[in-house]
Amino acid sequence: MKFILPDYHIHTRRCGHAAGTPEAYVTAARAAGLSEIGFADHIPMYWLPKAERDPGLAMQEEELAEYVAEVVRLREENPDLIIRLGIEADFIPGRTEELAAALLSAPFDYVIGSVHYIDGWAFDHPAHLTGYAQRDIRTIYAGYFRLLQEAARSGLFDILAHPDLVKKFGYRPEDDLRPWYAETAAVFAACGVCVEVNTAGLRAPAGEIYPALDFLKVCREYGVPVTAGSDAHAPGQVGYAWEQALEWLRAAGYREVAVFEKRRRRAVPLE
Ligand code: ZN
Ligand code: FE
Ligand code: FE
Ligand code: ZN
């Protein structure tokens, strides 16, 4: 049977800014011809006091157990598909103990680490775009890549999400970014984390898959394993631009992808 790239980055309406029940995403995955998917909804905002947690950004703490139960139930109800239980967890420097505790609370198949904040600034949120005018673009990129490396070194994550998310709104420095790519790929390799090919970049002003092909190529050269995700926030986005994702992987030289079960990684040939 032909191997189809698993989609390991799927949200649900529980996060407050995505549409559709988990069932709807499973139905969409089947319709898209996928055989393996993983939910990776946003972890509760563990680094903030409960009163300050925006219900439009992540599930509430009391919803985490429901999320887990729902994915486990869907797995039982849909034996024709492989359904993984993942989570997308923000990396916040200095708050790794709280995150480590939260990650122990459920039998996750994998944990996707994300950098969505630079010094508390939500640089990927359309409501905070003025931040790009208030800061030097080179400083923004340097801050982003340093945090991404720190996230890898934390040892908390199996996969680093959308690894050049900082390009989302199309703000790019004129510098050659390849030194950042090489340094970051070396850290990923040393820490044993996967890089994620994420097609949401195609739906953003950046108009390009995360990460840039030069970044993915250097990850391949360093032997960094890879996963793929659509970052679906609506059922119709499951397996979004999957042909392009496959082309991106092949163009970077990848011949296999990583799959996870109970946080153990295995490589599967791409064809
Ligand atoms: Zn989201
Ligand atoms: Fe994210
Ligand atoms: Fe996401
Ligand atoms: Zn994401």
Short mmCIF file of C-alpha atoms and ligand atoms in Angstrom, two decimals:
data_model
loop_
_atom_site.label_atom_id
_atom_site.label_comp_id
_atom_site.label_asym_id
_atom_site.label_seq_id
_atom_site.Cartn_x
_atom_site.Cartn_y
_atom_site.Cartn_z
CA MET A 1 0.00 0.00 0.00
CA LYS A 2 1.23 3.46 -0.88
CA PHE A 3 2.43 5.43 2.12
CA ILE A 4 0.70 8.78 2.54
CA LEU A 5 2.35 11.56 4.52
CA PRO A 6 0.72 11.75 7.99
CA ASP A 7 -0.72 15.12 9.05
CA TYR A 8 0.48 15.65 12.62
CA HIS A 9 -0.68 19.21 13.24
CA ILE A 10 -4.47 19.45 13.51
CA HIS A 11 -6.42 21.82 15.78
CA THR A 12 -10.08 21.62 16.81
CA ARG A 13 -12.71 24.15 17.89
CA ARG A 14 -11.70 23.53 21.48
CA CYS A 15 -8.82 26.02 21.09
CA GLY A 16 -11.29 28.86 20.60
CA HIS A 17 -10.11 30.00 17.15
CA ALA A 18 -10.54 26.89 15.00
CA ALA A 19 -13.75 25.52 13.50
CA GLY A 20 -15.05 21.96 13.67
CA THR A 21 -15.34 19.06 16.07
CA PRO A 22 -12.61 16.43 16.22
CA GLU A 23 -15.03 14.07 14.39
CA ALA A 24 -15.23 16.56 11.50
CA TYR A 25 -11.44 16.51 11.16
CA VAL A 26 -11.41 12.71 11.11
CA THR A 27 -14.08 12.70 8.38
CA ALA A 28 -12.05 15.27 6.41
CA ALA A 29 -8.85 13.23 6.80
CA ARG A 30 -10.56 10.14 5.43
CA ALA A 31 -11.98 12.16 2.52
CA ALA A 32 -8.50 13.54 1.79
CA GLY A 33 -7.16 10.00 1.59
CA LEU A 34 -4.94 10.21 4.67
CA SER A 35 -4.30 7.08 6.70
CA GLU A 36 -2.57 8.65 9.71
CA ILE A 37 -3.31 11.93 11.48
CA GLY A 38 -2.48 13.51 14.81
CA PHE A 39 -4.32 16.13 16.80
CA ALA A 40 -2.10 18.88 18.21
CA ASP A 41 -4.42 21.39 19.78
CA HIS A 42 -3.03 24.31 21.79
CA ILE A 43 -2.07 23.47 25.38
CA PRO A 44 -3.72 25.58 28.13
CA MET A 45 -1.78 28.83 28.68
CA TYR A 46 0.11 27.36 31.63
CA TRP A 47 2.43 30.37 31.99
CA LEU A 48 -0.37 32.84 32.79
CA PRO A 49 -2.68 33.17 35.81
CA LYS A 50 -6.04 31.57 34.95
CA ALA A 51 -7.86 34.90 34.80
CA GLU A 52 -5.48 36.18 32.12
CA ARG A 53 -5.77 33.19 29.78
CA ASP A 54 -7.44 34.17 26.52
CA PRO A 55 -10.13 31.55 25.67
CA GLY A 56 -9.66 32.50 22.02
CA LEU A 57 -6.04 31.30 21.99
CA ALA A 58 -6.05 27.91 23.72
CA MET A 59 -8.23 25.39 25.52
CA GLN A 60 -8.85 25.92 29.23
CA GLU A 61 -7.09 23.72 31.77
CA GLU A 62 -10.22 21.77 32.63
CA GLU A 63 -10.68 20.96 28.93
CA LEU A 64 -7.37 19.11 28.58
CA ALA A 65 -8.75 15.85 29.99
CA GLU A 66 -11.80 16.12 27.69
CA TYR A 67 -9.53 16.72 24.70
CA VAL A 68 -7.49 13.63 25.53
CA ALA A 69 -10.60 11.48 26.12
CA GLU A 70 -12.12 12.65 22.85
CA VAL A 71 -9.06 11.79 20.76
CA VAL A 72 -8.73 8.39 22.48
CA ARG A 73 -12.43 7.70 21.79
CA LEU A 74 -12.06 8.70 18.12
CA ARG A 75 -9.11 6.34 17.81
CA GLU A 76 -11.31 3.48 19.06
CA GLU A 77 -14.21 4.44 16.81
CA ASN A 78 -12.11 4.76 13.64
CA PRO A 79 -9.92 1.67 13.37
CA ASP A 80 -9.37 2.30 9.64
CA LEU A 81 -7.22 5.34 10.54
CA ILE A 82 -4.20 5.80 12.75
CA ILE A 83 -5.07 8.67 15.09
CA ARG A 84 -2.34 10.09 17.30
CA LEU A 85 -2.70 12.17 20.43
CA GLY A 86 -0.41 15.17 20.19
CA ILE A 87 -0.34 18.64 21.68
CA GLU A 88 1.09 21.98 20.53
CA ALA A 89 2.88 23.55 23.47
CA ASP A 90 4.25 27.09 23.60
CA PHE A 91 7.85 27.47 24.68
CA ILE A 92 8.14 30.19 27.30
CA PRO A 93 11.66 30.69 28.75
CA GLY A 94 11.81 30.20 32.50
CA ARG A 95 8.50 28.31 32.59
CA THR A 96 9.71 24.87 31.59
CA GLU A 97 8.89 23.26 34.95
CA GLU A 98 5.21 24.14 34.64
CA LEU A 99 5.19 22.84 31.08
CA ALA A 100 6.96 19.60 32.01
CA ALA A 101 4.30 18.99 34.67
CA ALA A 102 1.46 19.68 32.22
CA LEU A 103 2.96 17.28 29.67
CA LEU A 104 2.97 14.45 32.20
CA SER A 105 -0.79 14.71 32.63
CA ALA A 106 -1.72 12.75 29.48
CA PRO A 107 -0.36 9.87 27.36
CA PHE A 108 0.73 12.03 24.43
CA ASP A 109 2.15 10.36 21.33
CA TYR A 110 4.18 13.49 20.63
CA VAL A 111 4.64 17.08 21.77
CA ILE A 112 5.07 19.87 19.22
CA GLY A 113 6.96 22.86 20.60
CA SER A 114 6.16 26.31 19.27
CA VAL A 115 7.67 29.74 19.59
CA HIS A 116 4.75 32.18 19.29
CA TYR A 117 6.11 34.90 21.62
CA ILE A 118 9.28 36.97 21.66
CA ASP A 119 9.59 38.61 25.10
CA GLY A 120 5.82 38.38 25.52
CA TRP A 121 5.04 39.81 22.06
CA ALA A 122 2.72 37.53 20.04
CA PHE A 123 4.53 38.18 16.76
CA ASP A 124 2.34 35.71 14.80
CA HIS A 125 -0.96 37.30 15.89
CA PRO A 126 -2.58 39.68 13.37
CA ALA A 127 -3.70 41.97 16.22
CA HIS A 128 -0.08 42.70 17.17
CA LEU A 129 1.43 43.64 13.82
CA THR A 130 2.48 47.07 15.07
CA GLY A 131 5.27 45.26 16.91
CA TYR A 132 7.09 44.86 13.58
CA ALA A 133 7.29 48.64 13.17
CA GLN A 134 8.46 49.12 16.76
CA ARG A 135 11.41 46.75 16.54
CA ASP A 136 14.42 46.19 14.32
CA ILE A 137 13.71 43.29 11.97
CA ARG A 138 17.17 41.77 12.46
CA THR A 139 16.69 41.81 16.23
CA ILE A 140 13.29 40.15 15.80
CA TYR A 141 14.78 37.33 13.71
CA ALA A 142 17.73 36.86 16.07
CA GLY A 143 15.35 36.71 19.05
CA TYR A 144 13.15 34.20 17.26
CA PHE A 145 15.92 31.80 16.27
CA ARG A 146 17.53 31.97 19.72
CA LEU A 147 14.21 31.02 21.32
CA LEU A 148 13.72 28.18 18.84
CA GLN A 149 17.14 26.80 19.74
CA GLU A 150 16.41 27.20 23.44
CA ALA A 151 13.12 25.34 22.91
CA ALA A 152 14.99 22.43 21.29
CA ARG A 153 17.50 22.38 24.14
CA SER A 154 14.74 22.27 26.76
CA GLY A 155 14.27 18.58 25.96
CA LEU A 156 10.50 18.96 26.32
CA PHE A 157 9.57 18.62 22.66
CA ASP A 158 9.63 15.89 20.02
CA ILE A 159 9.02 18.27 17.12
CA LEU A 160 9.57 22.02 16.59
CA ALA A 161 6.60 23.57 14.78
CA HIS A 162 6.65 25.95 11.80
CA PRO A 163 10.36 26.64 12.39
CA ASP A 164 10.53 30.00 10.61
CA LEU A 165 7.12 31.30 11.70
CA VAL A 166 8.73 34.74 12.12
CA LYS A 167 8.30 35.21 8.34
CA LYS A 168 4.50 34.77 8.60
CA PHE A 169 3.52 38.34 7.72
CA GLY A 170 6.24 38.76 5.12
CA TYR A 171 8.61 40.92 7.20
CA ARG A 172 12.07 39.73 6.25
CA PRO A 173 15.53 41.12 6.92
CA GLU A 174 17.89 41.62 3.98
CA ASP A 175 20.57 39.49 5.65
CA ASP A 176 21.45 36.02 4.55
CA LEU A 177 19.55 33.79 6.99
CA ARG A 178 21.60 30.68 6.24
CA PRO A 179 23.88 31.09 9.28
CA TRP A 180 20.75 31.02 11.50
CA TYR A 181 19.45 27.98 9.61
CA ALA A 182 22.73 26.08 10.02
CA GLU A 183 23.14 26.97 13.69
CA THR A 184 19.53 26.00 14.44
CA ALA A 185 19.72 22.74 12.45
CA ALA A 186 22.86 21.80 14.39
CA VAL A 187 21.01 22.37 17.68
CA PHE A 188 18.02 20.31 16.48
CA ALA A 189 20.37 17.47 15.51
CA ALA A 190 22.26 17.60 18.79
CA CYS A 191 18.99 17.60 20.78
CA GLY A 192 17.32 14.83 18.74
CA VAL A 193 14.21 16.83 17.82
CA CYS A 194 12.30 16.79 14.55
CA VAL A 195 11.73 19.74 12.28
CA GLU A 196 8.16 20.24 11.03
CA VAL A 197 7.19 20.98 7.43
CA ASN A 198 4.07 23.10 7.97
CA THR A 199 1.86 24.17 5.05
CA ALA A 200 0.12 27.00 6.96
CA GLY A 201 2.77 29.36 5.62
CA LEU A 202 1.14 29.02 2.21
CA ARG A 203 -2.09 30.44 3.68
CA ALA A 204 -0.29 33.38 5.33
CA PRO A 205 1.13 36.56 3.72
CA ALA A 206 4.54 34.78 3.64
CA GLY A 207 3.10 32.52 0.92
CA GLU A 208 5.72 29.85 1.62
CA ILE A 209 5.84 26.59 3.53
CA TYR A 210 7.57 26.69 6.95
CA PRO A 211 10.52 26.23 6.95
CA ALA A 212 12.18 27.85 3.91
CA LEU A 213 13.70 25.25 1.59
CA ASP A 214 17.26 26.35 2.47
CA PHE A 215 16.47 25.74 6.15
CA LEU A 216 14.94 22.33 5.45
CA LYS A 217 17.92 21.35 3.30
CA VAL A 218 20.39 22.12 6.07
CA CYS A 219 18.20 20.16 8.53
CA ARG A 220 18.46 17.22 6.15
CA GLU A 221 22.24 17.63 5.94
CA TYR A 222 22.48 17.51 9.74
CA GLY A 223 20.28 14.40 9.84
CA VAL A 224 17.34 16.08 11.60
CA PRO A 225 14.20 13.91 11.32
CA VAL A 226 11.06 15.50 9.90
CA THR A 227 7.28 15.46 10.33
CA ALA A 228 4.57 17.30 8.40
CA GLY A 229 1.51 19.25 9.45
CA SER A 230 -1.20 21.32 7.83
CA ASP A 231 -1.84 23.33 11.03
CA ALA A 232 -5.52 22.86 10.10
CA HIS A 233 -7.86 25.25 11.90
CA ALA A 234 -10.84 24.08 9.79
CA PRO A 235 -11.67 20.52 8.67
CA GLY A 236 -11.17 21.46 5.00
CA GLN A 237 -7.51 22.26 5.77
CA VAL A 238 -6.53 18.71 6.77
CA GLY A 239 -3.80 17.64 4.37
CA TYR A 240 -3.67 21.19 2.99
CA ALA A 241 -1.27 21.50 -0.02
CA TRP A 242 -0.04 17.97 0.69
CA GLU A 243 1.52 17.56 -2.77
CA GLN A 244 3.59 20.70 -2.18
CA ALA A 245 4.64 19.44 1.24
CA LEU A 246 5.86 16.23 -0.35
CA GLU A 247 7.72 18.16 -3.06
CA TRP A 248 9.34 20.35 -0.36
CA LEU A 249 10.50 17.25 1.53
CA ARG A 250 11.87 15.61 -1.60
CA ALA A 251 13.56 18.82 -2.78
CA ALA A 252 15.36 18.96 0.57
CA GLY A 253 16.52 15.38 0.10
CA TYR A 254 14.28 13.65 2.64
CA ARG A 255 13.42 10.03 1.87
CA GLU A 256 11.62 9.23 5.13
CA VAL A 257 9.46 10.90 7.75
CA ALA A 258 9.14 10.32 11.47
CA VAL A 259 6.03 8.85 13.09
CA PHE A 260 5.40 8.77 16.82
CA GLU A 261 3.69 6.49 19.30
CA LYS A 262 3.84 7.26 23.03
CA ARG A 263 6.72 9.65 22.35
CA ARG A 264 8.80 7.00 20.63
CA ARG A 265 9.98 7.90 17.15
CA ARG A 266 10.19 5.60 14.15
CA ALA A 267 11.19 6.39 10.55
CA VAL A 268 8.89 5.48 7.66
CA PRO A 269 10.03 5.62 4.02
CA LEU A 270 8.30 8.30 1.96
CA GLU A 271 7.56 5.76 -0.78
ZN ZN B 1 -4.13 27.92 16.54
FE FE B 2 1.77 27.38 16.27
FE FE B 3 -0.87 25.01 15.35
ZN ZN B 4 0.73 26.40 14.79
#
